Backbone as JSON, one array per atom type, in Angstrom:
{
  "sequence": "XXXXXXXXXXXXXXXXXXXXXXXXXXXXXXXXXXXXXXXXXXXXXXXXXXXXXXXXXXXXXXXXXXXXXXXXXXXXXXXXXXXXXXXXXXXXXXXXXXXXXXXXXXXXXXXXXXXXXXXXXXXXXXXXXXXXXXXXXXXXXXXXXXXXXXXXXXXXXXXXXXXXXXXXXXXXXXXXXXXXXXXXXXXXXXXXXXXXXXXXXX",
  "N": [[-26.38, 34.39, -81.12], [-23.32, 34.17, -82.72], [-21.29, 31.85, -84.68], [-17.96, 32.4, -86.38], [-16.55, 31.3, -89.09], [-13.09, 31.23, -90.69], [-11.18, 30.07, -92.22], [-9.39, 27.42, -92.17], [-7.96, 26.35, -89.41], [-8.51, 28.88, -88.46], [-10.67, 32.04, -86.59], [-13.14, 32.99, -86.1], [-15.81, 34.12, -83.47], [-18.48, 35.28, -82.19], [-20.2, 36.79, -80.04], [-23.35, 37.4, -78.32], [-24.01, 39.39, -75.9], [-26.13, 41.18, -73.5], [-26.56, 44.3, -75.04], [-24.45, 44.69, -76.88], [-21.92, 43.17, -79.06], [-19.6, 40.99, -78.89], [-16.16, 40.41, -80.06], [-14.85, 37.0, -79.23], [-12.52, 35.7, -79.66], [-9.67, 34.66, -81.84], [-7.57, 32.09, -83.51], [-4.5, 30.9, -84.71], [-1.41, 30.87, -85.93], [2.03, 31.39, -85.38], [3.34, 33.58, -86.65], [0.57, 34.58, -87.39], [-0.94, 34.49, -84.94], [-0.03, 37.02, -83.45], [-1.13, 38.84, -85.04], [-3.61, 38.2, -85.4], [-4.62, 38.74, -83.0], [-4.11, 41.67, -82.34], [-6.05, 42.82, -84.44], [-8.28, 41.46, -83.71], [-8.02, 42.96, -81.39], [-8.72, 45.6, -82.17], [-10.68, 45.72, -83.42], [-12.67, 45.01, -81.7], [-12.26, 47.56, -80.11], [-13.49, 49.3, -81.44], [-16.71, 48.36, -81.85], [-17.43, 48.65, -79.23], [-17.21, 51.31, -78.74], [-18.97, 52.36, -80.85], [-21.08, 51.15, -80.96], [-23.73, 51.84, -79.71], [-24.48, 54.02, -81.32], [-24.26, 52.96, -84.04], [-26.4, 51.01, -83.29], [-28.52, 52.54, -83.04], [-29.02, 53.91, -85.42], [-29.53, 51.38, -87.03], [-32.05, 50.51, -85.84], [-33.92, 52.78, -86.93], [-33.76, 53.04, -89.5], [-35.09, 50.48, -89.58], [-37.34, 51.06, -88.89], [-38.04, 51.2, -85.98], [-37.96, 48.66, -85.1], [-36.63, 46.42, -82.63], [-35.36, 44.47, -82.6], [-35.26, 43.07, -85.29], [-33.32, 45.29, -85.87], [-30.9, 44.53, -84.27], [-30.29, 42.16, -85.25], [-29.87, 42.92, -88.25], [-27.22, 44.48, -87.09], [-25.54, 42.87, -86.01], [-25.19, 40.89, -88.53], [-23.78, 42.74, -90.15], [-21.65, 43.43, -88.43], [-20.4, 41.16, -88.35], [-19.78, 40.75, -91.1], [-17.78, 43.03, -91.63], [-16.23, 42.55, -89.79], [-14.74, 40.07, -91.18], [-13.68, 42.3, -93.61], [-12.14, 43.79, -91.87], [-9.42, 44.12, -92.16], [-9.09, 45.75, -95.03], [-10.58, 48.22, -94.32], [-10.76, 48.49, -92.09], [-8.35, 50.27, -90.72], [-9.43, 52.63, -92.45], [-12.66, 53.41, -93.27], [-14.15, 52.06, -90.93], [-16.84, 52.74, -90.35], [-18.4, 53.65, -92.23], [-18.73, 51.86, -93.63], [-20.02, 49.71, -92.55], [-22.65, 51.67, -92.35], [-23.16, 51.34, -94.92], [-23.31, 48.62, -95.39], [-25.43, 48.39, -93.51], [-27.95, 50.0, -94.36], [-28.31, 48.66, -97.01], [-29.29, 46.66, -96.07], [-31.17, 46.61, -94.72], [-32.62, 47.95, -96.37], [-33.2, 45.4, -98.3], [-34.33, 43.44, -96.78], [-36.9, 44.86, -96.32], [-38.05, 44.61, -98.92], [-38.2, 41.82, -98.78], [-39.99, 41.02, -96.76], [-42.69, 42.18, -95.75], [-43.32, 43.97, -92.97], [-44.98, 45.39, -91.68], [-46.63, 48.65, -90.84], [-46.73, 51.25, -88.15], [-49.38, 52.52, -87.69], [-50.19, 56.11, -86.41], [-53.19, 57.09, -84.87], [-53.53, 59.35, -83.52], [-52.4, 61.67, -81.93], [-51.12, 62.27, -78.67], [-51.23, 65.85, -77.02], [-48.4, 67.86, -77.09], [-45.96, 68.05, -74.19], [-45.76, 70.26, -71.79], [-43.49, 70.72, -70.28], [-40.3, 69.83, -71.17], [-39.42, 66.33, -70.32], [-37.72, 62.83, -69.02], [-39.73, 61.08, -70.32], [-41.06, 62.41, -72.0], [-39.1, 63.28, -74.09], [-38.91, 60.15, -74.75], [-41.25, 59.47, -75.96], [-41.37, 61.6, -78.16], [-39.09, 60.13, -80.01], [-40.15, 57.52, -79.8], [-42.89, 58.47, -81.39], [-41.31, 59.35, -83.31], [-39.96, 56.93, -84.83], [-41.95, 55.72, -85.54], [-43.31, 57.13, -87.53], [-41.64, 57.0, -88.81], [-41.41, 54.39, -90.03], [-43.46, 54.27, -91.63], [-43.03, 54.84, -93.79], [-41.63, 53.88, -97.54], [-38.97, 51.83, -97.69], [-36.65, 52.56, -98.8], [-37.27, 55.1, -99.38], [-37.05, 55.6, -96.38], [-34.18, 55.24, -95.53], [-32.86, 57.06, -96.78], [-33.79, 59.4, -95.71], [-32.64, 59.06, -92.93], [-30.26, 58.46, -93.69], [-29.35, 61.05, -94.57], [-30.25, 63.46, -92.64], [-30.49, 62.46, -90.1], [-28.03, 60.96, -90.17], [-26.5, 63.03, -90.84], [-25.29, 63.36, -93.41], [-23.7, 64.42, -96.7], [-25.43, 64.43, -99.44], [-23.83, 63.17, -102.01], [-22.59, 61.37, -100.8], [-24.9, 59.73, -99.57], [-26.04, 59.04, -101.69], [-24.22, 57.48, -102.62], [-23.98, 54.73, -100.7], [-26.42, 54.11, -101.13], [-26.37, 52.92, -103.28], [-26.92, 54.16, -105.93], [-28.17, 56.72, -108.13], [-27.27, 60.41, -107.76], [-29.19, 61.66, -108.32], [-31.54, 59.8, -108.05], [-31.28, 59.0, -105.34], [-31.24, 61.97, -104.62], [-33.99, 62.39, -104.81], [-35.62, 60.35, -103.46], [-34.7, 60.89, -101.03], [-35.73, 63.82, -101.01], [-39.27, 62.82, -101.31], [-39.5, 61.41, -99.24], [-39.2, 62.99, -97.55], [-41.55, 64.46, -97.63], [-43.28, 63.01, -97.13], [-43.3, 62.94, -94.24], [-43.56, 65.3, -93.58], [-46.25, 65.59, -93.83], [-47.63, 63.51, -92.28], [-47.02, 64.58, -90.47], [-48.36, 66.88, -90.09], [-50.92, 65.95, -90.08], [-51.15, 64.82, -88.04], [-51.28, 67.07, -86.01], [-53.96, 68.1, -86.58], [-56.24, 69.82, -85.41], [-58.98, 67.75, -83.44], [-62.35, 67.28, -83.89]],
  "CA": [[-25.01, 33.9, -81.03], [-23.29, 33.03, -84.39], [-19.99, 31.24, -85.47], [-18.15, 31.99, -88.26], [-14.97, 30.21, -89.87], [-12.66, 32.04, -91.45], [-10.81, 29.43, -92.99], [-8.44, 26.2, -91.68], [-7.21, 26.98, -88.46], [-9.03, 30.34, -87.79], [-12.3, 31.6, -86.89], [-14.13, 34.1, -85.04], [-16.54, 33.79, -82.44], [-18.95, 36.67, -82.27], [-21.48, 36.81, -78.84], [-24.31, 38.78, -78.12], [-23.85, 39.89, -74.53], [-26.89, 41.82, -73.64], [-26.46, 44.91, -76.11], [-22.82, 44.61, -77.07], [-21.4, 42.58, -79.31], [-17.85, 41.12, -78.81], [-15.46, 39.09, -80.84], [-14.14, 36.6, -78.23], [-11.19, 34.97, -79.72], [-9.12, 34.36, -83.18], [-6.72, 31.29, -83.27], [-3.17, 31.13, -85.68], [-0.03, 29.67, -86.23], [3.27, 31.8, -85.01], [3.36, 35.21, -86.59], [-0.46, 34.86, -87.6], [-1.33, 34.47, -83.78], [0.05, 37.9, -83.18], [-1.86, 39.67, -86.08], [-4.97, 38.06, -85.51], [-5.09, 39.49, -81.68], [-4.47, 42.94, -83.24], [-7.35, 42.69, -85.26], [-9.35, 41.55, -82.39], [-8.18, 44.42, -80.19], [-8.58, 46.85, -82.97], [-12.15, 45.42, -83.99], [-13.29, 44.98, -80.06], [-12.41, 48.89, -79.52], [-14.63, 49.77, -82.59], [-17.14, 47.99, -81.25], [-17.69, 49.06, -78.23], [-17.0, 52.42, -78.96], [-20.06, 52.7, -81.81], [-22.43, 50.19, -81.04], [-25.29, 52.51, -78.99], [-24.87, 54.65, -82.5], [-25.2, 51.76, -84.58], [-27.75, 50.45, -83.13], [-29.5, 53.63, -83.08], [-29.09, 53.92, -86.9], [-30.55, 50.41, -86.91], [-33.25, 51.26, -85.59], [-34.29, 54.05, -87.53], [-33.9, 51.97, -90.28], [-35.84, 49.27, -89.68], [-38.47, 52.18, -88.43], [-38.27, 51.54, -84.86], [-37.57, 47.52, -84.63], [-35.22, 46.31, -82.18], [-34.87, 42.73, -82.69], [-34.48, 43.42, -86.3], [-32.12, 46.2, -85.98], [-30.0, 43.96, -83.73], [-29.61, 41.06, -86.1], [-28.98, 43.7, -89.05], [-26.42, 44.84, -86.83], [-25.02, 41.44, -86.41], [-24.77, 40.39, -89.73], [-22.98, 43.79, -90.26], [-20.17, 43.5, -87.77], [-19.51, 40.04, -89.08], [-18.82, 41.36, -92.22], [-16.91, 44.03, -91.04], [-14.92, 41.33, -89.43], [-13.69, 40.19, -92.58], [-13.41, 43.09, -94.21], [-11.44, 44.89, -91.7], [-7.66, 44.17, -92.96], [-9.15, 46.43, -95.6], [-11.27, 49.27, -93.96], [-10.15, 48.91, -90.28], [-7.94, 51.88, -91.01], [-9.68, 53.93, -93.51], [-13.44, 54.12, -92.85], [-15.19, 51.25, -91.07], [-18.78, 53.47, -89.51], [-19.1, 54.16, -93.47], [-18.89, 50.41, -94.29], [-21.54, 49.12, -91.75], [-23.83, 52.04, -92.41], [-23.94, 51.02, -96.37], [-24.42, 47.28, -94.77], [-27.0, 48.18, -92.44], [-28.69, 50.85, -95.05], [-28.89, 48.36, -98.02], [-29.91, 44.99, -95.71], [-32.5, 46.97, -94.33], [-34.11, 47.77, -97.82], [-33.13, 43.93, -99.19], [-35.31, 42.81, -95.78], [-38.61, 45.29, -96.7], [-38.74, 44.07, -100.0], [-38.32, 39.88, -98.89], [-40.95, 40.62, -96.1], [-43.71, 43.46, -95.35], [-43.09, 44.09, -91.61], [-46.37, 45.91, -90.99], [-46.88, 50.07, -90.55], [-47.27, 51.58, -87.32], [-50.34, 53.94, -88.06], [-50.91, 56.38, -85.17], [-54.43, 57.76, -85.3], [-53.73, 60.43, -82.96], [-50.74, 61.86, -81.18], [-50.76, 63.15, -77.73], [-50.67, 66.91, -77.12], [-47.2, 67.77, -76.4], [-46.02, 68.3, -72.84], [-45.19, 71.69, -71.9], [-42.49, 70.72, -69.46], [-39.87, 68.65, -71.62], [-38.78, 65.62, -69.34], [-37.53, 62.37, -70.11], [-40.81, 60.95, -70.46], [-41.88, 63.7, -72.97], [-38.43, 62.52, -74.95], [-38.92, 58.67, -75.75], [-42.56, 59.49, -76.38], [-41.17, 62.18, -79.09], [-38.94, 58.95, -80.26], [-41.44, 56.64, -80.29], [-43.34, 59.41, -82.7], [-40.71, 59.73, -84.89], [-39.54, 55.64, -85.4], [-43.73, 55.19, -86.5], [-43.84, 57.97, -89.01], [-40.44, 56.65, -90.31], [-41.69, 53.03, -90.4], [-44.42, 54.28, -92.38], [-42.09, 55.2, -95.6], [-40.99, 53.05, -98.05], [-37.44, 51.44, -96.95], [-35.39, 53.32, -99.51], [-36.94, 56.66, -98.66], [-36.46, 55.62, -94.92], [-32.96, 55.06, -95.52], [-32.65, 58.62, -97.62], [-34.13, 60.4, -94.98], [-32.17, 58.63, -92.04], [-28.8, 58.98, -93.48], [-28.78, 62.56, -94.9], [-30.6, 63.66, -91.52], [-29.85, 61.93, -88.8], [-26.27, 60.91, -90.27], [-26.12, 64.75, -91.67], [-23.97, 62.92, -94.84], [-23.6, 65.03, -97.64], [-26.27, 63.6, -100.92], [-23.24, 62.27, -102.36], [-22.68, 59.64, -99.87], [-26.32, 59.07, -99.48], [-26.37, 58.07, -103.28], [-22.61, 55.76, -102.88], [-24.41, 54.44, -99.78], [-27.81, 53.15, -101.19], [-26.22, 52.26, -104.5], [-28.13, 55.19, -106.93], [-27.54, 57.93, -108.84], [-27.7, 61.15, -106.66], [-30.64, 62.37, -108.39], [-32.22, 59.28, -107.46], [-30.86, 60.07, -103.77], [-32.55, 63.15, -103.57], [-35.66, 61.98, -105.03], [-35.81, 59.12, -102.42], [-34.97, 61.71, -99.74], [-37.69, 64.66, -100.92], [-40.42, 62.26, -101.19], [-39.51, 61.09, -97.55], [-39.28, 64.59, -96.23], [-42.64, 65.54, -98.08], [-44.58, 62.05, -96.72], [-43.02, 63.08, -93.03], [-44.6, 66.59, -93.36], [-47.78, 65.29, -94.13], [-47.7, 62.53, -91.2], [-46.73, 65.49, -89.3], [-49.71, 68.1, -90.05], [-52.03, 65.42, -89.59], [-50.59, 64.36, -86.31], [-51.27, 68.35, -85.06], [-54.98, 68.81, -86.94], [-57.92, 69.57, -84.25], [-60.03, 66.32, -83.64], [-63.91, 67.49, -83.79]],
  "C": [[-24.62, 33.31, -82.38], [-21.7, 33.05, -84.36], [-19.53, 31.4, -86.64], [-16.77, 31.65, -88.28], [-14.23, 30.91, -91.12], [-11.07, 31.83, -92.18], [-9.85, 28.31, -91.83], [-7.45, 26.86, -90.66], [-7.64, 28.22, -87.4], [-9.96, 30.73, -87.78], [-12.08, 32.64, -86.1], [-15.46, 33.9, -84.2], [-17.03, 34.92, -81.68], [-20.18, 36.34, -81.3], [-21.66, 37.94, -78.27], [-24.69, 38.4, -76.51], [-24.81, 41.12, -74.07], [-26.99, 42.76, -74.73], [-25.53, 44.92, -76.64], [-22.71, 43.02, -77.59], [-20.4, 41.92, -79.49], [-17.38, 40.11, -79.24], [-14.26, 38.68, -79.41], [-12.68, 36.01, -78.75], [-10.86, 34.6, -81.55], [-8.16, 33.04, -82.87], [-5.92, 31.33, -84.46], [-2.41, 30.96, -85.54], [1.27, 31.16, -85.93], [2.39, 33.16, -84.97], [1.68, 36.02, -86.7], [-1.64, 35.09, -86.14], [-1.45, 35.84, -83.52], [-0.83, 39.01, -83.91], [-3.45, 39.52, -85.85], [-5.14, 38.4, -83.8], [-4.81, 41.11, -82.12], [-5.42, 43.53, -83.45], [-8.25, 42.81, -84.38], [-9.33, 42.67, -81.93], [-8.93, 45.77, -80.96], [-10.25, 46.72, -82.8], [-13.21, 45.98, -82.44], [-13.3, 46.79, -79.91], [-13.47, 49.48, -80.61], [-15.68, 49.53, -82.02], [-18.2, 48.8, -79.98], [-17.88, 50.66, -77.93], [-18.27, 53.18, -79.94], [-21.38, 51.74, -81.85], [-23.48, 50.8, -80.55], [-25.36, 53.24, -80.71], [-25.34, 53.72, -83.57], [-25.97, 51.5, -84.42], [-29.3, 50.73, -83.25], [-29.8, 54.1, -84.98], [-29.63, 52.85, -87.39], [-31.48, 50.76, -86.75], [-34.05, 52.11, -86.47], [-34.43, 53.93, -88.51], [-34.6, 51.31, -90.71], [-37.04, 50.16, -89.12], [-39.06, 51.47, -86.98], [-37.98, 49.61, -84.01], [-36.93, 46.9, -83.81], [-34.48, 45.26, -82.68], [-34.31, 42.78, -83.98], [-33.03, 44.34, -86.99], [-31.17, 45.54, -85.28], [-29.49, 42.92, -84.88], [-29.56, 41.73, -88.02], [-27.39, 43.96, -88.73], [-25.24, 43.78, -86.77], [-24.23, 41.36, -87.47], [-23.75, 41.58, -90.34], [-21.77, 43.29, -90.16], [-19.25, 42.41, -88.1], [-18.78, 40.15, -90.09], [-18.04, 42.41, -92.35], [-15.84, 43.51, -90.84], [-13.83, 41.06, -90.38], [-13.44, 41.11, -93.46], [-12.3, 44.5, -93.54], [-10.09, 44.92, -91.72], [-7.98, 45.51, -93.95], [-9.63, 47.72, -95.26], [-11.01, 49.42, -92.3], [-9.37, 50.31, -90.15], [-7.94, 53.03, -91.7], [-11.32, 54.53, -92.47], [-14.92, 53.43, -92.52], [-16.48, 51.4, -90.6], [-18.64, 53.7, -91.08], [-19.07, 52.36, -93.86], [-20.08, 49.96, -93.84], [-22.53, 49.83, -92.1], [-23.86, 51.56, -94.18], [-24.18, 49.59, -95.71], [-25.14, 47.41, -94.63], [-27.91, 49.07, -93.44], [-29.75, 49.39, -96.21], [-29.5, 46.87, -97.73], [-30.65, 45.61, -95.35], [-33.42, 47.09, -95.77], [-33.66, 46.63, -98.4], [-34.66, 43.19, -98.1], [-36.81, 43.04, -95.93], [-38.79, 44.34, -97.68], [-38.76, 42.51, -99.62], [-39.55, 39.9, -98.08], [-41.35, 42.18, -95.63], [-43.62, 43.11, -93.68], [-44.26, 44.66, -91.06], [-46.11, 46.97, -90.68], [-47.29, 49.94, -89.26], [-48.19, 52.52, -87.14], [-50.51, 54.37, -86.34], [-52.19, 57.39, -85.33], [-54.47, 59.51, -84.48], [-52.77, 60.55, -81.63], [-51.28, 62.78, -79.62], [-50.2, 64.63, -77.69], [-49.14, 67.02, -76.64], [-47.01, 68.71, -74.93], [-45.82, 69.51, -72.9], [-44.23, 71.97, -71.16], [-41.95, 69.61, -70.05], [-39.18, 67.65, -70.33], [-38.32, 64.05, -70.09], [-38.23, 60.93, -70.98], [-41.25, 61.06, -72.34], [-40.38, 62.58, -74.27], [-38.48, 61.75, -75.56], [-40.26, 58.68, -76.25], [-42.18, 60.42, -77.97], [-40.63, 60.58, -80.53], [-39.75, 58.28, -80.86], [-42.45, 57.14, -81.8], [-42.65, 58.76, -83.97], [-40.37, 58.23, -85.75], [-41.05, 55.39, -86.0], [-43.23, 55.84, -87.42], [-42.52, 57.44, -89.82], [-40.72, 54.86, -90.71], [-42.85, 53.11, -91.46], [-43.83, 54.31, -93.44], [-41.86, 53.76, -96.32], [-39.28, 52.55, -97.36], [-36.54, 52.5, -97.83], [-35.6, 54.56, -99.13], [-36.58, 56.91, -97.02], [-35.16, 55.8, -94.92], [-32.46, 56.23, -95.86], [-32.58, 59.3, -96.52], [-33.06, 60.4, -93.83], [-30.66, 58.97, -92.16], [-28.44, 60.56, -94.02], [-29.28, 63.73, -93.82], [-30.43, 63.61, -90.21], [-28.36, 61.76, -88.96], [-25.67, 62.08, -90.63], [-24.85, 64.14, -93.06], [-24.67, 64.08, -95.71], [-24.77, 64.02, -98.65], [-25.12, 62.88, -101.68], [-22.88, 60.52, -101.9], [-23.89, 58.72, -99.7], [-26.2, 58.06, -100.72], [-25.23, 56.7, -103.22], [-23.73, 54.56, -101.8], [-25.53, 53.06, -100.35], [-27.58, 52.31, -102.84], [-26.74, 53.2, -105.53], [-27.38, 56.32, -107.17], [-27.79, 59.18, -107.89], [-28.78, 61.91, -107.33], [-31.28, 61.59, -107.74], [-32.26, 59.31, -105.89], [-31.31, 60.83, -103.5], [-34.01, 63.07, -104.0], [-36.31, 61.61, -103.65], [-36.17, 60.27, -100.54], [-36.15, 63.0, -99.9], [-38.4, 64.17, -100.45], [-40.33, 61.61, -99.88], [-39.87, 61.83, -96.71], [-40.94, 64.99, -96.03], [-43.61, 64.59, -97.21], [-44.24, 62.65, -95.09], [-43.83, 64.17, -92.44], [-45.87, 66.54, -93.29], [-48.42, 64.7, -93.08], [-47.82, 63.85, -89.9], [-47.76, 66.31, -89.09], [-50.52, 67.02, -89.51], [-52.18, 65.15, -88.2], [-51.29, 66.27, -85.42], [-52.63, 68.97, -85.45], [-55.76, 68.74, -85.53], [-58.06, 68.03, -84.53], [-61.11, 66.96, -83.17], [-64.21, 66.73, -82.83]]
}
């Protein structure tokens, strides 16, 4: 649950309601009353409308975290908050994912979170169910927690987000060579995670 103040008079009041986050209330003086419920409504339908994807891009992110991917997500939408006079009507799912991209690699580097090594993967089912699914999941958030954060982030948004390499590079801050570096050497460690995952065991 966090408070934030958004200057003399006005504020926001942002609570975490099982998975959903919702801005409960703005306060303002005449014409600013009317503008700042607007906002709200506008913000609230965003919201609600992209938060399982968010969250899921969190995730994936933070290579499989929840708790962390939630209070990424957080600190996001807050700043979203204030920033959406400006991007509310252009292009605010590209704002949050450079948030959530470049606080996820500020977070690796302040603190080592710990690898999920798996020594040995379950054959796969031969009847997909949806079992077989979050177990695939599960797979894939290890081998991406294994990467460095920046090539996690490479891989995650030019893959899973299907962005173009240009955006990847605006995104993480980098030149787009460095962009597709980041993303190769992601793809190539994934492949590797991946053969090993499918050798015999003697």
């Amino acid at each position: 649950m966090v408070r934030v103040h958004s200057g003399a008079g006005a504020g926001v009041f942002v609570e975490g309601v099982g998975a959903r986050w919702k801005p409960v209330g703005t306060t303002g003086r005449q014409g600013g009353a009317a503008m700042g419920q607007v906002r709200t409504e506008e913000f609230d339908r965003f919201v609600a409308a992209r938060w399982s994807t968010l969250l899921h891009l969190a995730r994936l992110l933070t290579g499989g975290d929840r708790h962390r991917a939630e209070d990424l997500l957080q600190e996001a939408l807050v700043k979203l908050w204030f920033a959406w006079p400006k991007v509310g009507g252009q292009a605010p799912e590209a704002y949050v994912r450079r948030i959530l991209a470049r606080a996820a690699a500020r977070s690796a580097r302040r603190r080592w979170w710990g690898e999920q090594p798996v020594e040995q993967l379950p054959d796969p089912p031969e009847v997909a169910d949806a079992t077989a699914v979050v177990d695939e999941r599960t797979r894939l958030e290890a081998m991406l927690a294994s990467l460095p954060a920046r090539q996690r982030a490479a891989v995650v948004l030019r893959y899973y987000q299907d962005l173009p390499e240009q955006d990847v590079a605006e995104i993480l801050g980098c030149p787009l060579g460095t962009a597709r570096s980041l993303t190769a050497r992601g793809v190539a460690r994934l492949r590797r995670l991946l053969a090993e995952a499918v050798e015999p065991v003697e």
